[in-house]
Each structure stands twice: as C-alpha cells, then as structure tokens.
Amino acid sequence: MASFKPTKIPVYPKLGEKVTQDTLYWKNYKAPVQIKEFGAVSNIDFSPVAPHNYAVTAFTRIHIYGPCSQEPVKTFTRFKDTAYCGRFRSDGQLLVAGCEDSVVRLFDVSGKVALRMFKGHTKAVHVTDFTSDRYQIFTGSDDYTCRLWDIPNAAELTTYQEHTDYIRCGVASKLNRDLFITGSYDHTLKMFDARADKSVMTMEHGQPVESLLLYPSEGLLVSAGGRYVKVWDLLKGGQPLVSLKNHHKTVTCLALSSNGQRLLSASLDRHVKVYNTTSYKVVHNFDYAAAILSLALAPDDESIVVGMTNSILSIKHRKHTEESMEIMSQQRRRPSYRVFVKGKNYVPKQDDYLVSKPVKEHLAKYDRQLKKFNVSKALDTALETWFRRRKPEITVAVIKELNRRGTLKNALAGRDEEQLSRLLHFVIGNVVDTRFAPILVTAAEMILDIYKSVIGQSALIDRQLLRLQNLLETEINLERELLEVLGMLDTMFATSIARKEVPYSDTGRYNGLAHGEASSSRPELQVT
C-alpha cells in the first residue's frame, strides 16, 4: 500500500526588499537601548576624541554618556531655562551650550561650574560652535543676530545682523577659522567671514532652515528645511546641486557617515533615511516610534543615537564581527556538545551496510483530514484565520488538491451561512491575485452552481456575492484596457522596426516552377 503524500505547498517568489550591501551594513545593529530623558532631546554631539562620549541636550540639562553606558557619566545642570546645542571642542576638553535665557555657557568637561558666560544676545541662543582654532565661539540667536566671541577674554568680537528671522542652525569650518555658516527661518543660508563686515555668500533654501552640514572637504554644504534636503556647491558660489524630497514632514537634522559616502536625514515623520552621496538615492530607511529632533553617528558608525520628541533617547550599537563571535563561542565550555556531533563526520566505506533510522513523518492538520478522506473538514482547517491571513498559499494548495481528487464540489457543499461567508471572504480577497486566480475562479464557479438556489435567503451572502461580481467586472475591464494598450504597443513596435528584405531565388518566387513555366501556366485575364 502506497504511503500518503502530504499536500505540496508551492513556494512563490517573495516581493521583499532587495538585499544590498547597504541593507546588510545598516541592519547590522543590535536592538535599540532606550533612555528616558527629562524633556525633548534637541541636540546630540559626539566628542572627537576617544572614548567618544556624547553630549545629549534635553530640557535644562546636558548629559554626557559613555559609548556603552546607559547612565550619564557627567551632568551639567547650571541652566535657568531650556538648554540648546551642547557641542564639544575638537580636543574634547570644553563644551559650549546656549540657553533660553540668552546666555552662552562654556564648561570644562571635567568640572561642573561654567568657566565662561557670554552675555550679549537678547533672546534664546539655539546655535553654538567652536571655530577651528579652538579659541573662538560663534553663536546664533532668536534676536536675528550671529556673534563671534573670544574665549580667553570672554569678549564679543563681531556681530552680524543680516537675517530677518530666528537663526536655528549653523556650522563652523574645520579648515578655516574665519568661516562659519548660519541657517535661518527667513529661508536663507549665509556664509560669514570674520575678516569681512558682512556675509560673503547667500543661498535661498525656500523653507525655514532646520539643520546644516558641511562635507569633510567643505566644498559641499547640505541644508535641511521643510520637507527638503538640498546640496550646495560652495566652490561655485553656492550653486544648488541636488534637491531631495523623500520625507513627509519637516526634516530636523542631518548626519554624515564616517567614510563620507552616506548622508543621513531625520524628520518629524519618524524616519531616518540614508542616501548614497554619489547618486543621492535612498539606500536604507530606519523607523522610530516618535518624531525625531536630533541625530548623531559615532566615529566608524559604531552607534546611531537618536533623540525624539517624547523624551526618549534611542541608541543602536553595531553588532560584533563574526570573528569575535567565533572566539566567544570557542571560549564557552560545552562538554555535552561532543555527544551530539559524535560520528557526524564519519564517511561510510564501500563494504559498509547502512542501517537507516526510520523518520517519523508529521502531517499537518489538514493533511491528517485528507488522509481520512474528511474533505470538508480539511477545507475548514485550511480556512482558519491564521492560514487565510498569513499563509493563503496553503489554503489555495488544499483547494487545488481537492480539485485534483475530484472532491472539491463535495467539500464546498453543505455549508451553513457562517462557513459559506468565510469561504466567500477568502475568495473575494484572493481571486484577483495572479498566483491564485486559476483555481479560485474554478472554486467560485462551483460555489455559484451549488448555492444558486439559496440566493436571496441571506443578506450577508447576497452582499458578498455582489462584491464578488463587482470585483470580477472591474478586473475584466482592467484586462480589456491592458489588452488595448498591448495592441497599441505592438503596433508601435511593428512600425518602429525597419523591415529587412530576405533574398530569394527565382525558383522559390514561382513556387518551384521555372520562370517560363510559371508564366505559361497562368491564365490570361481579359478585361471587357
């Protein structure tokens, strides 16, 4: 007696995302560590020197976290109001921050009290940064001014008042101590030179500017504002190169990967998008639980730190390499492991007699019903909620097997209103799927043949049958339109391809007859 063969479930190609090198690289992070802050996280900045601690500005505090710590290693709380834009100096020894009370404070990372307090702005200071020579600070404020300060003397050096709205972002040159760029809610970007009395370059972003980023070569500038991310060529006088519109809400911050080949943008739409800096196409996407206000990448992309409006700080650490994982696994003692691998690598010789151990075959529930010839119960099992929603190919495979056996009509018959409604619901949801259409159309025809006598007795079944009818009519109309388009395309292709003349002999021309024979065999036509 032949053994029962389980139902063969076809494997369809998955329509998932394409796996690229970027996908593998940016997915190689551990599950995020989440830390609750005291308020919305407005700024994150990594220290340029090892061990690369990072400063998190949230509400009236600035916390400094270690690369792997979940508790702050240092806290600055000497702010009377909301703090903004805590940034490290290039040597990692000093930190500067603005405040809602218009005072700029300079801190020693190893101390607690502010070393300097710079007073001169009249409104909140949202932008602070060190110049490349380490001895000056530039700031931008809601009083429409940006100022340059001398650290040793705690004195104001220069004031520029060219913006007509709040200054909310800025960046200082790392190659030239006199250059810095600001972005404002007046939709403009301005480059300032400390040796000049006014701005030396102005660019129009078109939206309130939220963030700025300079490439390491400082030939390109990236600005974010509204839904747009724009790239500017500074070597060509601020000429716009690229305008990206991939977010659905305001873009709030920008970051650059360690090798400079990937640009990251974060937005209030809860997404972080990764761009290729060559083609500026999106190569990866991160999703978060709340709107994003700040973003920073650790050196060598070891960590991605994101601050959100719900006061959550999310840290993703890069996974260890496979080599380190193998070393760790070798260091673990597992004496019982030898028992399981014993004899696995043994190769039988030519004269050996192999005694195979019978493998018990486990059948699925619907296969057990089919084995007992309970065709109706097998179909009921395949129509359970989990199969219908998660694995519709299993349900279709069971229907196909029943049709192959010639028992599909028996399985469909004798159903009450609830069972028939569940069956129609599945057919309506999948009949237009090209993978399942051939067998489901056959099943739909059988359902109509079996239950045509009871149409009109159930309002629920009648509504589903009308839905099925409308769905099929719509699908037929779409296919007709597609056939018309296909005919048009065939005509266009036929006319666009040049016709080639095929050489032929005289014999072939007259169907195998010689020229004289062909002409003599033709009847003469007389016109009267």
Short mmCIF file of C-alpha atoms in Angstrom, two decimals:
data_model
loop_
_atom_site.label_atom_id
_atom_site.label_comp_id
_atom_site.label_asym_id
_atom_site.label_seq_id
_atom_site.Cartn_x
_atom_site.Cartn_y
_atom_site.Cartn_z
CA MET A 1 0.00 0.00 0.00
CA ALA A 2 1.43 3.37 -1.05
CA SER A 3 2.13 5.85 1.75
CA PHE A 4 0.17 9.10 1.99
CA LYS A 5 1.84 12.04 0.25
CA PRO A 6 1.42 15.38 2.03
CA THR A 7 -0.07 18.32 0.17
CA LYS A 8 2.61 20.11 -1.82
CA ILE A 9 2.68 23.80 -0.93
CA PRO A 10 4.12 25.85 -3.83
CA VAL A 11 6.81 28.36 -2.96
CA TYR A 12 6.15 31.74 -4.57
CA PRO A 13 8.85 34.39 -5.02
CA LYS A 14 8.87 36.90 -2.20
CA LEU A 15 8.30 40.54 -3.04
CA GLY A 16 10.52 41.77 -0.21
CA GLU A 17 13.16 44.48 -0.32
CA LYS A 18 16.26 43.93 -2.38
CA VAL A 19 19.21 42.91 -0.24
CA THR A 20 22.17 45.19 -0.96
CA GLN A 21 25.45 45.94 0.75
CA ASP A 22 23.82 49.00 2.33
CA THR A 23 20.99 46.86 3.70
CA LEU A 24 23.45 44.46 5.29
CA TYR A 25 25.58 47.31 6.66
CA TRP A 26 22.80 49.40 8.20
CA LYS A 27 20.89 46.41 9.55
CA ASN A 28 23.94 45.19 11.42
CA TYR A 29 22.90 46.94 14.64
CA LYS A 30 21.62 45.50 17.88
CA ALA A 31 18.16 46.18 19.29
CA PRO A 32 17.99 49.82 20.42
CA VAL A 33 18.69 50.84 24.01
CA GLN A 34 16.15 53.43 25.13
CA ILE A 35 16.79 56.01 27.85
CA LYS A 36 14.16 58.36 29.25
CA GLU A 37 15.32 61.97 29.42
CA PHE A 38 13.78 64.93 31.25
CA GLY A 39 12.48 66.56 28.09
CA ALA A 40 12.63 66.52 24.30
CA VAL A 41 16.16 65.74 23.08
CA SER A 42 17.11 68.76 20.97
CA ASN A 43 20.78 68.03 20.23
CA ILE A 44 23.35 65.18 20.29
CA ASP A 45 27.08 65.67 19.74
CA PHE A 46 29.92 63.13 19.85
CA SER A 47 33.31 64.00 21.28
CA PRO A 48 36.01 63.93 18.57
CA VAL A 49 38.49 62.14 20.86
CA ALA A 50 38.39 58.64 22.33
CA PRO A 51 36.43 57.15 24.05
CA HIS A 52 33.98 59.28 22.04
CA ASN A 53 31.46 60.19 24.73
CA TYR A 54 28.40 62.06 23.51
CA ALA A 55 26.55 65.06 24.95
CA VAL A 56 22.76 64.95 25.00
CA THR A 57 20.94 68.27 25.36
CA ALA A 58 17.45 67.81 26.81
CA PHE A 59 15.36 70.43 28.65
CA THR A 60 17.50 72.18 31.32
CA ARG A 61 20.28 69.60 31.37
CA ILE A 62 23.17 68.29 29.33
CA HIS A 63 24.06 64.65 29.99
CA ILE A 64 27.32 63.12 28.82
CA TYR A 65 27.12 59.37 28.16
CA GLY A 66 29.90 56.90 27.61
CA PRO A 67 29.97 54.82 24.41
CA CYS A 68 28.40 51.81 26.15
CA SER A 69 26.89 53.31 29.31
CA GLN A 70 23.18 53.66 29.98
CA GLU A 71 23.74 56.13 32.81
CA PRO A 72 25.27 59.60 32.32
CA VAL A 73 28.91 59.85 33.31
CA LYS A 74 28.57 63.62 33.66
CA THR A 75 25.68 66.07 34.03
CA PHE A 76 25.55 69.85 33.62
CA THR A 77 22.54 71.43 35.29
CA ARG A 78 23.59 75.08 35.64
CA PHE A 79 20.86 76.30 33.32
CA LYS A 80 18.00 78.51 34.45
CA ASP A 81 15.91 77.59 31.41
CA THR A 82 15.96 75.20 28.44
CA ALA A 83 19.45 74.45 27.16
CA TYR A 84 20.33 74.21 23.48
CA CYS A 85 23.08 72.89 21.22
CA GLY A 86 25.68 71.42 23.57
CA ARG A 87 28.83 70.86 21.45
CA PHE A 88 32.36 69.62 22.15
CA ARG A 89 35.54 71.38 21.16
CA SER A 90 37.85 69.48 18.79
CA ASP A 91 40.09 68.40 21.70
CA GLY A 92 37.09 67.12 23.72
CA GLN A 93 38.05 69.24 26.76
CA LEU A 94 35.46 72.01 26.56
CA LEU A 95 31.73 72.11 25.86
CA VAL A 96 29.63 75.12 24.87
CA ALA A 97 25.85 75.48 25.05
CA GLY A 98 23.20 78.12 24.51
CA CYS A 99 20.12 78.71 26.61
CA GLU A 100 16.64 80.15 26.52
CA ASP A 101 17.83 82.94 28.85
CA SER A 102 20.15 84.26 26.05
CA VAL A 103 23.37 83.41 27.95
CA VAL A 104 26.06 81.23 26.36
CA ARG A 105 27.92 78.98 28.80
CA LEU A 106 31.30 77.34 28.43
CA PHE A 107 32.04 74.22 30.52
CA ASP A 108 35.11 72.19 31.31
CA VAL A 109 34.16 68.54 30.68
CA SER A 110 35.94 67.50 33.88
CA GLY A 111 34.28 70.20 36.01
CA LYS A 112 30.77 71.30 36.92
CA VAL A 113 30.72 75.10 37.05
CA ALA A 114 30.70 77.18 33.87
CA LEU A 115 34.18 78.54 33.01
CA ARG A 116 32.80 81.45 30.97
CA MET A 117 29.42 83.08 30.47
CA PHE A 118 28.95 85.13 27.32
CA LYS A 119 26.22 87.77 27.54
CA GLY A 120 25.10 89.93 24.66
CA HIS A 121 22.18 88.22 22.95
CA THR A 122 18.70 89.41 23.85
CA LYS A 123 16.78 86.22 23.06
CA ALA A 124 17.27 82.44 23.15
CA VAL A 125 20.55 81.13 21.70
CA HIS A 126 19.93 77.98 19.63
CA VAL A 127 23.28 77.76 17.79
CA THR A 128 26.75 77.40 19.31
CA ASP A 129 30.01 76.02 17.94
CA PHE A 130 33.78 76.36 18.21
CA THR A 131 35.93 77.72 15.41
CA SER A 132 38.79 75.60 14.12
CA ASP A 133 41.45 77.48 16.09
CA ARG A 134 39.72 76.45 19.39
CA TYR A 135 39.90 79.98 20.82
CA GLN A 136 36.66 81.44 19.47
CA ILE A 137 32.94 80.62 19.60
CA PHE A 138 30.24 81.62 17.17
CA THR A 139 26.57 81.75 18.22
CA GLY A 140 23.18 82.31 16.58
CA SER A 141 20.09 83.57 18.34
CA ASP A 142 16.39 84.29 18.02
CA ASP A 143 17.30 88.00 18.09
CA TYR A 144 18.27 87.57 14.38
CA THR A 145 21.99 88.07 15.12
CA CYS A 146 25.03 85.81 15.00
CA ARG A 147 28.09 86.72 17.04
CA LEU A 148 31.72 85.75 17.34
CA TRP A 149 33.24 85.51 20.84
CA ASP A 150 36.80 85.34 22.16
CA ILE A 151 37.21 82.59 24.79
CA PRO A 152 40.27 83.84 26.76
CA ASN A 153 38.86 87.34 27.21
CA ALA A 154 35.16 86.36 27.29
CA ALA A 155 34.57 89.26 24.92
CA GLU A 156 32.43 89.76 21.86
CA LEU A 157 34.45 90.18 18.68
CA THR A 158 31.90 90.67 15.88
CA THR A 159 28.14 90.90 15.43
CA TYR A 160 26.27 90.19 12.18
CA GLN A 161 22.62 91.16 11.81
CA GLU A 162 21.60 90.16 8.31
CA HIS A 163 18.94 87.52 8.94
CA THR A 164 15.32 88.63 9.28
CA ASP A 165 14.09 85.70 11.37
CA TYR A 166 15.25 83.20 14.00
CA ILE A 167 18.68 81.61 13.49
CA ARG A 168 18.23 77.94 14.37
CA CYS A 169 21.26 76.16 12.88
CA GLY A 170 24.86 76.78 11.99
CA VAL A 171 28.18 75.11 11.31
CA ALA A 172 31.79 76.29 11.58
CA SER A 173 34.53 75.46 9.10
CA LYS A 174 37.09 72.92 10.30
CA LEU A 175 39.65 74.14 7.76
CA ASN A 176 39.38 77.92 8.09
CA ARG A 177 38.97 79.56 11.49
CA ASP A 178 37.28 82.64 10.00
CA LEU A 179 34.42 80.95 8.14
CA PHE A 180 31.06 79.85 9.52
CA ILE A 181 27.60 79.37 8.01
CA THR A 182 24.18 80.00 9.54
CA GLY A 183 20.65 78.93 8.59
CA SER A 184 17.55 80.89 9.49
CA TYR A 185 13.79 80.72 9.43
CA ASP A 186 13.93 83.51 6.82
CA HIS A 187 14.66 80.65 4.33
CA THR A 188 18.28 81.72 3.73
CA LEU A 189 21.76 80.35 4.37
CA LYS A 190 24.57 82.85 4.87
CA MET A 191 28.30 82.31 4.94
CA PHE A 192 30.28 84.75 7.08
CA ASP A 193 33.99 85.57 7.09
CA ALA A 194 35.27 87.08 10.33
CA ARG A 195 37.60 89.27 8.26
CA ALA A 196 34.65 90.90 6.47
CA ASP A 197 31.92 93.16 7.78
CA LYS A 198 29.07 91.28 6.09
CA SER A 199 28.19 87.89 4.68
CA VAL A 200 30.21 86.68 1.72
CA MET A 201 27.64 84.25 0.30
CA THR A 202 23.85 83.85 0.49
CA MET A 203 21.75 80.87 -0.61
CA GLU A 204 17.96 80.59 -0.75
CA HIS A 205 16.64 77.32 0.65
CA GLY A 206 12.95 78.12 0.16
CA GLN A 207 11.86 76.77 3.57
CA PRO A 208 12.73 77.55 7.22
CA VAL A 209 16.20 76.03 7.65
CA GLU A 210 16.48 73.49 10.48
CA SER A 211 19.93 71.93 10.04
CA LEU A 212 23.24 72.38 8.21
CA LEU A 213 26.07 70.01 7.41
CA LEU A 214 29.47 70.54 5.77
CA TYR A 215 31.24 67.76 3.90
CA PRO A 216 34.77 67.00 5.14
CA SER A 217 36.26 68.66 2.04
CA GLU A 218 33.97 71.66 2.75
CA GLY A 219 33.26 72.02 -0.93
CA LEU A 220 29.64 70.93 -0.46
CA LEU A 221 27.03 72.14 2.02
CA VAL A 222 23.82 70.30 2.91
CA SER A 223 20.78 72.13 4.27
CA ALA A 224 17.53 70.75 5.65
CA GLY A 225 14.28 72.65 5.98
CA GLY A 226 10.65 71.82 5.41
CA ARG A 227 10.47 68.50 3.55
CA TYR A 228 13.55 69.30 1.51
CA VAL A 229 17.22 68.36 1.79
CA LYS A 230 19.38 70.43 -0.55
CA VAL A 231 23.03 70.18 -1.53
CA TRP A 232 25.00 73.31 -2.46
CA ASP A 233 28.35 73.66 -4.22
CA LEU A 234 30.30 76.29 -2.28
CA LEU A 235 33.17 76.27 -4.77
CA LYS A 236 30.74 77.54 -7.43
CA GLY A 237 29.36 80.37 -5.35
CA GLY A 238 26.59 78.41 -3.62
CA GLN A 239 25.12 76.81 -6.73
CA PRO A 240 22.37 74.25 -5.91
CA LEU A 241 23.24 70.70 -6.96
CA VAL A 242 20.50 68.42 -5.65
CA SER A 243 17.09 68.88 -4.06
CA LEU A 244 15.71 65.81 -2.24
CA LYS A 245 12.12 65.40 -1.11
CA ASN A 246 11.82 61.96 0.47
CA HIS A 247 10.26 62.85 3.83
CA HIS A 248 6.60 63.52 4.57
CA LYS A 249 7.21 66.08 7.32
CA THR A 250 9.85 68.60 8.33
CA VAL A 251 13.46 67.39 8.20
CA THR A 252 15.05 68.30 11.54
CA CYS A 253 18.67 67.06 11.45
CA LEU A 254 21.45 65.72 9.26
CA ALA A 255 24.47 63.45 9.74
CA LEU A 256 27.27 62.01 7.63
CA SER A 257 28.73 58.50 7.82
CA SER A 258 32.34 58.00 8.85
CA ASN A 259 33.56 57.44 5.27
CA GLY A 260 31.55 60.37 3.93
CA GLN A 261 29.74 58.20 1.38
CA ARG A 262 26.34 58.10 3.10
CA LEU A 263 24.16 61.04 4.16
CA LEU A 264 21.50 60.59 6.86
CA SER A 265 18.44 62.78 7.38
CA ALA A 266 15.90 62.55 10.20
CA SER A 267 12.42 64.01 10.24
CA LEU A 268 9.27 64.55 12.22
CA ASP A 269 7.73 61.73 10.17
CA ARG A 270 9.67 59.28 12.45
CA HIS A 271 12.02 58.13 9.69
CA VAL A 272 15.78 58.29 9.21
CA LYS A 273 16.75 57.97 5.55
CA VAL A 274 20.20 57.02 4.29
CA TYR A 275 21.34 58.47 0.93
CA ASN A 276 24.16 57.50 -1.36
CA THR A 277 26.25 60.68 -1.72
CA THR A 278 27.07 59.78 -5.32
CA SER A 279 23.56 59.30 -6.72
CA TYR A 280 21.60 60.76 -3.76
CA LYS A 281 19.18 57.86 -3.88
CA VAL A 282 17.73 56.39 -0.69
CA VAL A 283 19.57 53.15 0.09
CA HIS A 284 18.12 52.42 3.55
CA ASN A 285 15.46 53.57 5.98
CA PHE A 286 15.08 53.45 9.78
CA ASP A 287 11.72 53.69 11.57
CA TYR A 288 11.26 55.11 15.06
CA ALA A 289 8.36 55.40 17.49
CA ALA A 290 8.12 59.20 17.68
CA ALA A 291 9.08 62.37 15.80
CA ILE A 292 12.86 62.82 15.63
CA LEU A 293 14.56 66.04 16.73
CA SER A 294 18.25 65.08 16.78
CA LEU A 295 20.56 62.51 15.24
CA ALA A 296 24.26 61.67 15.57
CA LEU A 297 26.62 58.95 14.35
CA ALA A 298 29.57 57.71 16.37
CA PRO A 299 33.01 57.53 14.73
CA ASP A 300 33.26 54.46 12.44
CA ASP A 301 29.44 54.29 12.63
CA GLU A 302 29.70 52.22 15.80
CA SER A 303 26.47 53.72 17.19
CA ILE A 304 23.40 55.57 15.93
CA VAL A 305 21.92 57.89 18.57
CA VAL A 306 18.51 59.47 18.01
CA GLY A 307 16.60 61.92 20.21
CA MET A 308 12.82 62.16 19.96
CA THR A 309 10.03 64.50 20.99
CA ASN A 310 8.72 62.01 23.57
CA SER A 311 11.94 62.49 25.63
CA ILE A 312 13.32 59.09 24.56
CA LEU A 313 16.97 58.69 23.62
CA SER A 314 17.45 55.66 21.33
CA ILE A 315 20.93 54.14 20.96
CA LYS A 316 21.75 51.39 18.46
CA HIS A 317 25.17 49.73 18.83
CA ARG A 318 26.82 47.87 15.99
CA LYS A 319 26.94 44.10 16.35
CA HIS A 320 30.24 42.33 16.88
CA THR A 321 32.00 40.83 13.90
CA GLU A 322 31.73 37.12 13.11
CA GLU A 323 35.35 36.56 14.13
CA SER A 324 34.79 37.88 17.63
CA MET A 325 31.61 35.85 17.92
CA GLU A 326 33.51 32.69 16.97
CA ILE A 327 36.17 33.44 19.57
CA MET A 328 33.49 33.96 22.20
CA SER A 329 31.79 30.70 21.26
CA GLN A 330 35.08 28.81 21.46
CA GLN A 331 35.77 30.21 24.92
CA ARG A 332 32.49 28.85 26.24
CA ARG A 333 32.76 25.36 27.67
CA ARG A 334 30.17 22.97 26.33
CA PRO A 335 31.31 19.44 27.11
CA SER A 336 27.98 17.90 26.16
CA TYR A 337 28.32 19.21 22.62
CA ARG A 338 30.68 16.34 21.71
CA VAL A 339 27.86 13.87 22.29
CA PHE A 340 25.73 15.44 19.56
CA VAL A 341 28.46 15.72 16.93
CA LYS A 342 29.92 12.28 17.51
CA GLY A 343 30.06 10.39 14.23
CA LYS A 344 28.68 13.26 12.18
CA ASN A 345 31.81 13.46 10.03
CA TYR A 346 32.15 9.70 9.54
CA VAL A 347 32.11 8.65 5.88
CA PRO A 348 30.81 5.08 5.20
CA LYS A 349 33.13 2.75 3.33
CA GLN A 350 32.25 0.76 0.25
CA ASP A 351 31.53 -2.54 2.06
CA ASP A 352 29.60 -0.97 4.96
CA TYR A 353 25.92 -1.73 5.37
CA LEU A 354 23.99 1.38 6.35
CA VAL A 355 21.02 0.86 8.66
CA SER A 356 18.79 3.89 8.27
CA LYS A 357 16.66 5.04 11.13
CA PRO A 358 13.02 5.44 10.14
CA VAL A 359 11.97 9.07 10.26
CA LYS A 360 8.53 9.69 11.64
CA GLU A 361 6.54 11.89 9.31
CA HIS A 362 4.49 14.64 10.94
CA LEU A 363 1.46 15.62 8.93
CA ALA A 364 -0.27 18.96 9.11
CA LYS A 365 -3.81 19.07 10.44
CA TYR A 366 -5.36 19.47 7.00
CA ASP A 367 -3.25 16.56 5.68
CA ARG A 368 -4.48 14.34 8.51
CA GLN A 369 -8.05 15.16 7.50
CA LEU A 370 -7.28 14.44 3.85
CA LYS A 371 -5.71 11.13 4.83
CA LYS A 372 -9.02 10.18 6.49
CA PHE A 373 -10.98 11.44 3.42
CA ASN A 374 -12.69 14.13 5.51
CA VAL A 375 -12.59 16.62 2.65
CA SER A 376 -14.99 19.13 4.21
CA LYS A 377 -13.05 19.25 7.50
CA ALA A 378 -9.76 19.57 5.59
CA LEU A 379 -11.13 22.65 3.81
CA ASP A 380 -12.39 24.07 7.12
CA THR A 381 -8.92 23.64 8.61
CA ALA A 382 -7.30 25.41 5.66
CA LEU A 383 -9.79 28.28 6.06
CA GLU A 384 -8.81 29.01 9.66
CA THR A 385 -7.91 32.62 10.38
CA TRP A 386 -4.15 32.14 10.59
CA PHE A 387 -3.94 30.30 7.26
CA ARG A 388 -6.27 32.73 5.49
CA ARG A 389 -4.36 35.85 6.56
CA ARG A 390 -0.74 34.73 6.90
CA LYS A 391 -0.45 31.76 4.52
CA PRO A 392 -3.11 31.98 1.79
CA GLU A 393 -0.97 29.73 -0.41
CA ILE A 394 -1.70 26.82 1.96
CA THR A 395 -5.46 27.33 1.64
CA VAL A 396 -5.18 27.52 -2.15
CA ALA A 397 -2.98 24.40 -2.20
CA VAL A 398 -5.62 22.43 -0.26
CA ILE A 399 -8.37 23.61 -2.65
CA LYS A 400 -6.17 22.60 -5.58
CA GLU A 401 -5.57 19.16 -4.08
CA LEU A 402 -9.31 18.66 -3.52
CA ASN A 403 -9.96 19.66 -7.14
CA ARG A 404 -7.29 17.20 -8.32
CA ARG A 405 -9.00 14.42 -6.38
CA GLY A 406 -12.39 15.40 -7.81
CA THR A 407 -13.85 16.04 -4.33
CA LEU A 408 -13.85 19.85 -4.30
CA LYS A 409 -17.56 20.05 -5.02
CA ASN A 410 -18.30 17.75 -2.08
CA ALA A 411 -16.08 19.85 0.21
CA LEU A 412 -17.83 23.09 -0.82
CA ALA A 413 -21.36 21.74 -0.42
CA GLY A 414 -23.42 21.51 2.76
CA ARG A 415 -22.16 24.69 4.43
CA ASP A 416 -24.09 26.99 6.72
CA GLU A 417 -24.17 30.77 6.44
CA GLU A 418 -21.07 31.37 8.60
CA GLN A 419 -18.91 28.78 6.82
CA LEU A 420 -20.01 29.97 3.38
CA SER A 421 -19.34 33.60 4.36
CA ARG A 422 -15.80 32.69 5.46
CA LEU A 423 -15.20 30.87 2.19
CA LEU A 424 -16.52 33.76 0.07
CA HIS A 425 -14.44 36.22 2.09
CA PHE A 426 -11.29 34.30 1.19
CA VAL A 427 -12.25 34.01 -2.48
CA ILE A 428 -13.00 37.76 -2.72
CA GLY A 429 -9.68 38.65 -1.10
CA ASN A 430 -7.52 36.47 -3.35
CA VAL A 431 -9.32 35.79 -6.63
CA VAL A 432 -7.60 38.69 -8.42
CA ASP A 433 -4.16 37.52 -7.28
CA THR A 434 -2.48 36.09 -10.37
CA ARG A 435 -0.90 33.32 -8.28
CA PHE A 436 -4.26 32.00 -7.07
CA ALA A 437 -6.72 33.09 -9.78
CA PRO A 438 -6.88 29.84 -11.85
CA ILE A 439 -8.02 27.58 -9.02
CA LEU A 440 -10.12 30.20 -7.18
CA VAL A 441 -12.11 31.01 -10.33
CA THR A 442 -12.96 27.29 -10.58
CA ALA A 443 -13.96 27.25 -6.90
CA ALA A 444 -16.13 30.36 -7.36
CA GLU A 445 -17.97 28.75 -10.28
CA MET A 446 -18.68 25.64 -8.17
CA ILE A 447 -19.94 27.78 -5.26
CA LEU A 448 -22.38 29.58 -7.57
CA ASP A 449 -23.58 26.28 -9.06
CA ILE A 450 -24.12 24.72 -5.63
CA TYR A 451 -25.76 27.67 -3.83
CA LYS A 452 -27.65 29.40 -6.66
CA SER A 453 -30.92 28.00 -5.32
CA VAL A 454 -30.50 29.74 -1.94
CA ILE A 455 -29.53 33.18 -3.26
CA GLY A 456 -31.76 35.80 -1.65
CA GLN A 457 -32.21 33.97 1.66
CA SER A 458 -29.23 35.60 3.41
CA ALA A 459 -28.44 39.32 3.24
CA LEU A 460 -24.78 38.67 4.21
CA ILE A 461 -24.22 36.12 1.43
CA ASP A 462 -26.01 38.34 -1.09
CA ARG A 463 -23.72 41.28 -0.26
CA GLN A 464 -20.63 39.12 -0.66
CA LEU A 465 -21.83 37.76 -3.99
CA LEU A 466 -22.42 41.33 -5.22
CA ARG A 467 -18.91 42.26 -4.09
CA LEU A 468 -17.52 39.28 -5.97
CA GLN A 469 -19.45 40.26 -9.08
CA ASN A 470 -18.24 43.88 -8.95
CA LEU A 471 -14.68 42.74 -8.33
CA LEU A 472 -14.70 40.40 -11.33
CA GLU A 473 -16.28 43.06 -13.56
CA THR A 474 -13.61 45.56 -12.55
CA GLU A 475 -10.87 43.03 -13.18
CA ILE A 476 -12.28 42.14 -16.61
CA ASN A 477 -12.45 45.83 -17.57
CA LEU A 478 -8.83 46.32 -16.47
CA GLU A 479 -7.71 43.35 -18.54
CA ARG A 480 -9.56 44.70 -21.58
CA GLU A 481 -7.82 48.05 -21.20
CA LEU A 482 -4.48 46.31 -20.82
CA LEU A 483 -5.11 44.30 -23.97
CA GLU A 484 -5.89 47.53 -25.83
CA VAL A 485 -2.66 49.08 -24.57
CA LEU A 486 -0.77 45.93 -25.55
CA GLY A 487 -2.22 46.15 -29.06
CA MET A 488 -1.13 49.79 -29.31
CA LEU A 489 2.38 48.91 -28.17
CA ASP A 490 2.59 46.03 -30.66
CA THR A 491 1.60 48.43 -33.47
CA MET A 492 4.20 50.98 -32.37
CA PHE A 493 6.94 48.35 -32.15
CA ALA A 494 5.98 46.89 -35.53
CA THR A 495 6.18 50.29 -37.25
CA SER A 496 9.42 51.29 -35.50
CA ILE A 497 11.33 48.16 -36.58
CA ALA A 498 12.78 48.50 -40.07
CA ARG A 499 11.76 45.73 -42.44
CA LYS A 500 14.61 43.61 -43.80
CA GLU A 501 14.45 42.24 -47.34
CA VAL A 502 15.07 38.49 -47.49
CA PRO A 503 16.97 37.37 -50.61
CA TYR A 504 15.22 34.67 -52.62
CA SER A 505 15.80 32.84 -55.90
CA ASP A 506 13.59 32.85 -58.98
CA THR A 507 12.67 29.25 -58.37
CA GLY A 508 11.29 30.00 -54.94
CA ARG A 509 9.44 33.01 -56.25
CA TYR A 510 7.28 30.92 -58.60
CA ASN A 511 6.68 28.07 -56.16
CA GLY A 512 9.32 25.76 -57.64
CA LEU A 513 8.44 26.40 -61.33
CA ALA A 514 10.78 27.89 -63.82
CA HIS A 515 10.05 31.42 -64.98
CA GLY A 516 8.76 30.33 -68.33
CA GLU A 517 6.62 27.58 -66.91
CA ALA A 518 5.11 29.91 -64.36
CA SER A 519 4.15 32.49 -66.96
CA SER A 520 2.68 29.86 -69.31
CA SER A 521 0.66 28.25 -66.59
CA ARG A 522 -1.10 31.45 -65.59
CA PRO A 523 -4.49 32.08 -67.16
CA GLU A 524 -4.78 35.33 -69.06
CA LEU A 525 -7.23 37.91 -67.72
CA GLN A 526 -9.31 39.70 -70.30
CA VAL A 527 -10.93 42.99 -69.45
CA THR A 528 -14.15 43.62 -71.28
#
